Short mmCIF file of C-alpha atoms in Angstrom, two decimals:
data_model
loop_
_atom_site.label_atom_id
_atom_site.label_comp_id
_atom_site.label_asym_id
_atom_site.label_seq_id
_atom_site.Cartn_x
_atom_site.Cartn_y
_atom_site.Cartn_z
CA ASP A 1 68.84 128.74 124.41
CA THR A 2 72.17 127.22 125.52
CA ALA A 3 75.14 129.05 123.97
CA VAL A 4 77.79 126.30 123.98
CA SER A 5 76.69 122.76 124.73
CA GLN A 6 78.68 119.56 125.16
CA THR A 7 77.70 115.92 125.38
CA PRO A 8 78.12 113.87 127.39
CA LYS A 9 78.58 115.73 130.65
CA TYR A 10 80.13 112.70 132.33
CA LEU A 11 82.07 109.87 130.74
CA VAL A 12 83.44 106.89 132.65
CA THR A 13 85.26 104.29 130.58
CA GLN A 14 87.96 101.64 130.62
CA MET A 15 91.53 102.06 129.45
CA GLY A 16 91.97 101.25 125.79
CA ASN A 17 88.47 102.27 124.76
CA ASP A 18 87.64 104.88 122.11
CA LYS A 19 85.25 107.70 122.96
CA SER A 20 83.89 110.90 121.43
CA ILE A 21 82.76 114.21 122.90
CA LYS A 22 80.48 116.49 120.94
CA CYS A 23 80.24 120.28 121.04
CA GLU A 24 77.80 122.69 119.48
CA GLN A 25 77.51 126.47 119.67
CA ASN A 26 74.61 128.66 118.58
CA LEU A 27 76.40 131.98 118.99
CA GLY A 28 77.31 132.32 115.32
CA HIS A 29 81.03 132.24 116.14
CA ASP A 30 83.56 131.15 113.55
CA THR A 31 86.20 129.93 115.99
CA MET A 32 85.95 126.93 118.32
CA TYR A 33 88.39 125.36 120.77
CA TRP A 34 89.05 122.30 122.89
CA TYR A 35 90.72 122.72 126.28
CA LYS A 36 91.84 120.17 128.86
CA GLN A 37 91.64 121.03 132.56
CA ASP A 38 93.58 118.74 134.86
CA SER A 39 93.01 117.94 138.53
CA LYS A 40 95.04 121.01 139.54
CA LYS A 41 92.70 123.19 137.46
CA PHE A 42 95.37 123.96 134.88
CA LEU A 43 93.52 124.91 131.69
CA LYS A 44 95.42 124.19 128.49
CA ILE A 45 94.39 124.62 124.89
CA MET A 46 94.46 121.52 122.71
CA PHE A 47 92.97 122.55 119.37
CA SER A 48 91.36 125.49 117.66
CA TYR A 49 89.31 125.62 114.47
CA ASN A 50 88.30 128.66 112.47
CA ASN A 51 85.40 128.08 110.09
CA LYS A 52 86.08 124.33 109.97
CA GLU A 53 89.83 124.78 109.43
CA LEU A 54 92.38 123.65 112.03
CA ILE A 55 94.46 126.65 113.13
CA ILE A 56 95.94 125.56 116.45
CA ASN A 57 97.19 122.07 117.17
CA GLU A 58 99.09 121.88 120.42
CA THR A 59 101.46 119.11 121.40
CA VAL A 60 98.70 116.58 121.90
CA PRO A 61 99.04 112.81 121.37
CA ASN A 62 97.69 111.82 117.98
CA ARG A 63 95.18 109.61 119.79
CA PHE A 64 93.19 112.85 120.01
CA SER A 65 91.51 113.83 116.76
CA PRO A 66 89.20 116.81 116.43
CA LYS A 67 86.65 117.09 113.68
CA SER A 68 84.56 120.08 112.63
CA PRO A 69 81.68 119.13 110.31
CA ASP A 70 80.55 122.77 110.20
CA LYS A 71 81.47 125.96 112.00
CA ALA A 72 78.87 125.40 114.72
CA HIS A 73 80.21 121.97 115.70
CA LEU A 74 83.55 120.70 116.94
CA ASN A 75 83.87 117.13 118.11
CA LEU A 76 86.76 115.40 119.84
CA HIS A 77 87.52 111.72 119.34
CA ILE A 78 89.96 109.96 121.63
CA ASN A 79 91.43 106.57 120.74
CA SER A 80 92.99 104.04 123.10
CA LEU A 81 92.16 105.97 126.24
CA GLU A 82 94.81 106.11 128.97
CA LEU A 83 94.58 106.83 132.69
CA GLY A 84 96.28 110.20 132.16
CA ASP A 85 93.46 111.30 129.87
CA SER A 86 91.20 111.65 132.91
CA ALA A 87 90.35 115.36 133.09
CA VAL A 88 87.61 117.84 132.32
CA TYR A 89 87.41 118.74 128.62
CA PHE A 90 85.93 122.11 127.74
CA CYS A 91 84.74 123.27 124.38
CA ALA A 92 84.70 127.03 123.76
CA SER A 93 83.92 129.45 120.96
CA SER A 94 84.70 133.04 120.04
CA HIS A 95 84.74 135.50 117.19
CA PRO A 96 88.03 135.17 115.27
CA THR A 97 88.88 138.79 116.11
CA GLY A 98 87.81 138.41 119.73
CA ARG A 99 89.82 135.46 120.94
CA GLU A 100 90.23 137.08 124.34
CA THR A 101 86.50 136.61 124.97
CA GLN A 102 85.70 132.94 124.83
CA TYR A 103 82.44 131.26 125.74
CA PHE A 104 82.90 127.88 127.38
CA GLY A 105 80.65 124.87 127.37
CA PRO A 106 79.75 123.11 130.64
CA GLY A 107 82.60 120.61 130.33
CA THR A 108 82.84 116.85 129.96
CA ARG A 109 84.23 115.03 132.97
CA LEU A 110 86.18 112.05 131.67
CA LEU A 111 87.30 109.32 134.03
CA VAL A 112 89.42 106.51 132.63
CA LEU A 113 89.60 103.41 134.83
CA GLY B 1 109.00 130.63 127.26
CA GLN B 2 105.51 131.59 128.19
CA SER B 3 104.25 131.71 131.75
CA LEU B 4 101.72 133.43 133.93
CA GLU B 5 101.97 133.59 137.70
CA GLN B 6 99.09 134.01 140.11
CA PRO B 7 98.88 133.46 143.88
CA SER B 8 97.32 130.06 144.47
CA GLU B 9 94.77 131.21 147.03
CA VAL B 10 93.33 134.29 148.70
CA THR B 11 90.90 134.56 151.59
CA ALA B 12 88.77 137.61 152.37
CA VAL B 13 85.59 138.49 154.26
CA GLU B 14 82.21 139.52 152.93
CA GLY B 15 82.02 143.20 152.10
CA ALA B 16 85.78 143.58 151.77
CA ILE B 17 87.90 144.40 148.73
CA VAL B 18 90.34 141.87 147.29
CA GLN B 19 93.05 142.21 144.66
CA MET B 20 94.32 139.21 142.71
CA ASN B 21 97.59 139.70 140.84
CA CYS B 22 98.93 138.25 137.63
CA THR B 23 102.40 138.58 136.14
CA TYR B 24 103.13 137.22 132.71
CA GLN B 25 105.92 136.40 130.32
CA THR B 26 104.88 135.60 126.79
CA SER B 27 106.03 135.78 123.18
CA GLY B 28 103.87 138.52 121.76
CA PHE B 29 101.14 140.14 123.78
CA TYR B 30 97.74 141.39 122.71
CA GLY B 31 95.97 141.73 126.02
CA LEU B 32 95.11 140.27 129.42
CA SER B 33 91.78 138.56 130.11
CA TRP B 34 90.21 137.41 133.34
CA TYR B 35 87.91 134.44 133.79
CA GLN B 36 85.91 133.20 136.77
CA GLN B 37 85.24 129.52 137.41
CA HIS B 38 83.02 128.18 140.18
CA ASP B 39 83.60 124.63 141.42
CA GLY B 40 82.14 122.21 138.92
CA GLY B 41 81.37 125.00 136.48
CA ALA B 42 82.78 126.42 133.28
CA PRO B 43 85.15 129.38 132.98
CA THR B 44 83.23 132.60 132.42
CA PHE B 45 84.73 135.71 130.83
CA LEU B 46 84.96 138.71 133.19
CA SER B 47 87.10 141.40 131.58
CA TYR B 48 89.83 142.26 129.11
CA ASN B 49 92.59 144.88 129.06
CA ALA B 50 94.51 145.61 125.88
CA LEU B 51 95.85 148.97 127.01
CA ASP B 52 97.37 150.21 130.25
CA GLY B 53 94.95 151.34 132.90
CA LEU B 54 91.85 150.35 134.78
CA GLU B 55 88.65 148.88 133.33
CA GLU B 56 85.60 148.84 135.57
CA THR B 57 82.50 146.67 135.27
CA GLY B 58 80.29 146.95 138.31
CA ARG B 59 82.03 145.45 141.37
CA PHE B 60 84.85 144.12 139.18
CA SER B 61 87.83 146.15 137.94
CA SER B 62 90.86 144.97 136.00
CA PHE B 63 94.17 146.74 135.65
CA LEU B 64 97.04 146.33 133.22
CA SER B 65 100.59 147.65 133.09
CA ARG B 66 102.23 146.45 129.88
CA SER B 67 105.63 147.85 130.83
CA ASP B 68 105.60 145.79 134.04
CA SER B 69 103.96 142.71 132.43
CA TYR B 70 101.51 142.86 135.31
CA GLY B 71 97.82 143.03 135.88
CA TYR B 72 95.28 142.55 138.62
CA LEU B 73 91.61 141.89 139.17
CA LEU B 74 89.92 143.88 141.92
CA LEU B 75 86.66 142.74 143.48
CA GLN B 76 84.75 145.15 145.69
CA GLU B 77 81.90 144.55 148.16
CA LEU B 78 82.73 140.87 148.24
CA GLN B 79 79.82 138.43 148.36
CA MET B 80 79.82 134.74 149.27
CA LYS B 81 78.97 133.91 145.64
CA ASP B 82 82.32 135.42 144.58
CA SER B 83 84.08 132.34 146.03
CA ALA B 84 85.59 130.78 142.92
CA SER B 85 88.81 130.39 140.97
CA TYR B 86 89.99 133.38 138.98
CA PHE B 87 92.25 132.90 135.97
CA CYS B 88 94.23 135.47 134.08
CA ALA B 89 94.94 134.67 130.43
CA VAL B 90 97.14 136.16 127.76
CA GLU B 91 96.59 135.99 124.03
CA ASN B 92 99.93 135.50 122.32
CA GLN B 93 101.13 135.96 118.75
CA GLY B 94 100.02 132.48 117.80
CA GLY B 95 96.42 133.37 118.62
CA LYS B 96 96.41 131.10 121.64
CA LEU B 97 94.92 132.00 125.00
CA ILE B 98 97.44 130.97 127.67
CA PHE B 99 95.92 130.63 131.13
CA GLY B 100 97.52 131.09 134.53
CA GLN B 101 97.15 128.46 137.23
CA GLY B 102 94.34 130.45 138.83
CA THR B 103 93.75 132.01 142.24
CA GLU B 104 91.22 130.33 144.46
CA LEU B 105 89.24 132.99 146.30
CA SER B 106 87.47 132.05 149.50
CA VAL B 107 84.99 134.57 150.87
CA LYS B 108 84.20 134.13 154.57
CA PRO B 109 81.16 135.54 156.42
#
């Protein structure tokens, strides 16, 4: 009965590798997001999709590519991982008219060595 | 530019009342949200103010003054489990939720 789920929960990998994080929500929301939280707990939006359409694309390196196969799923693929990509990545979802109330997944802790 | 300012940390004792402030500067403003995040956990929505005034939900209250670009979260009857980071967030014209740096609340016995 999990609302927003992410896999994997932990990801340890070498620089230069390519990795993906998956997110699924069963809340029936149309809007999904990816956030990055750094070591100082600063939470910053990366992307937002509404019903499979990209609506927010922050200044993020193009090594990061989101993909939404349907409105319940939003995946994040990262190419050529760098040390600075180490962070916690959160997926979230909301109603399009209720963006102030977002439901976050448990996070994916990425460590690039 | 867009920015939100919160005190970095606050300490209080069990049973007390604590107020955590947030001032913001943003292009377009729809409302102020508050989120709680325990160590190792995910941010969890607490409250939202679109209009001036106080919103109360149990032990938690949130206040907004749009003219002062200021809000606060008030926690009453503090419990140890309230120790967490508290983030204010503003939704701007672009539909983005911009988060503050968060206030780390430590509740002592």
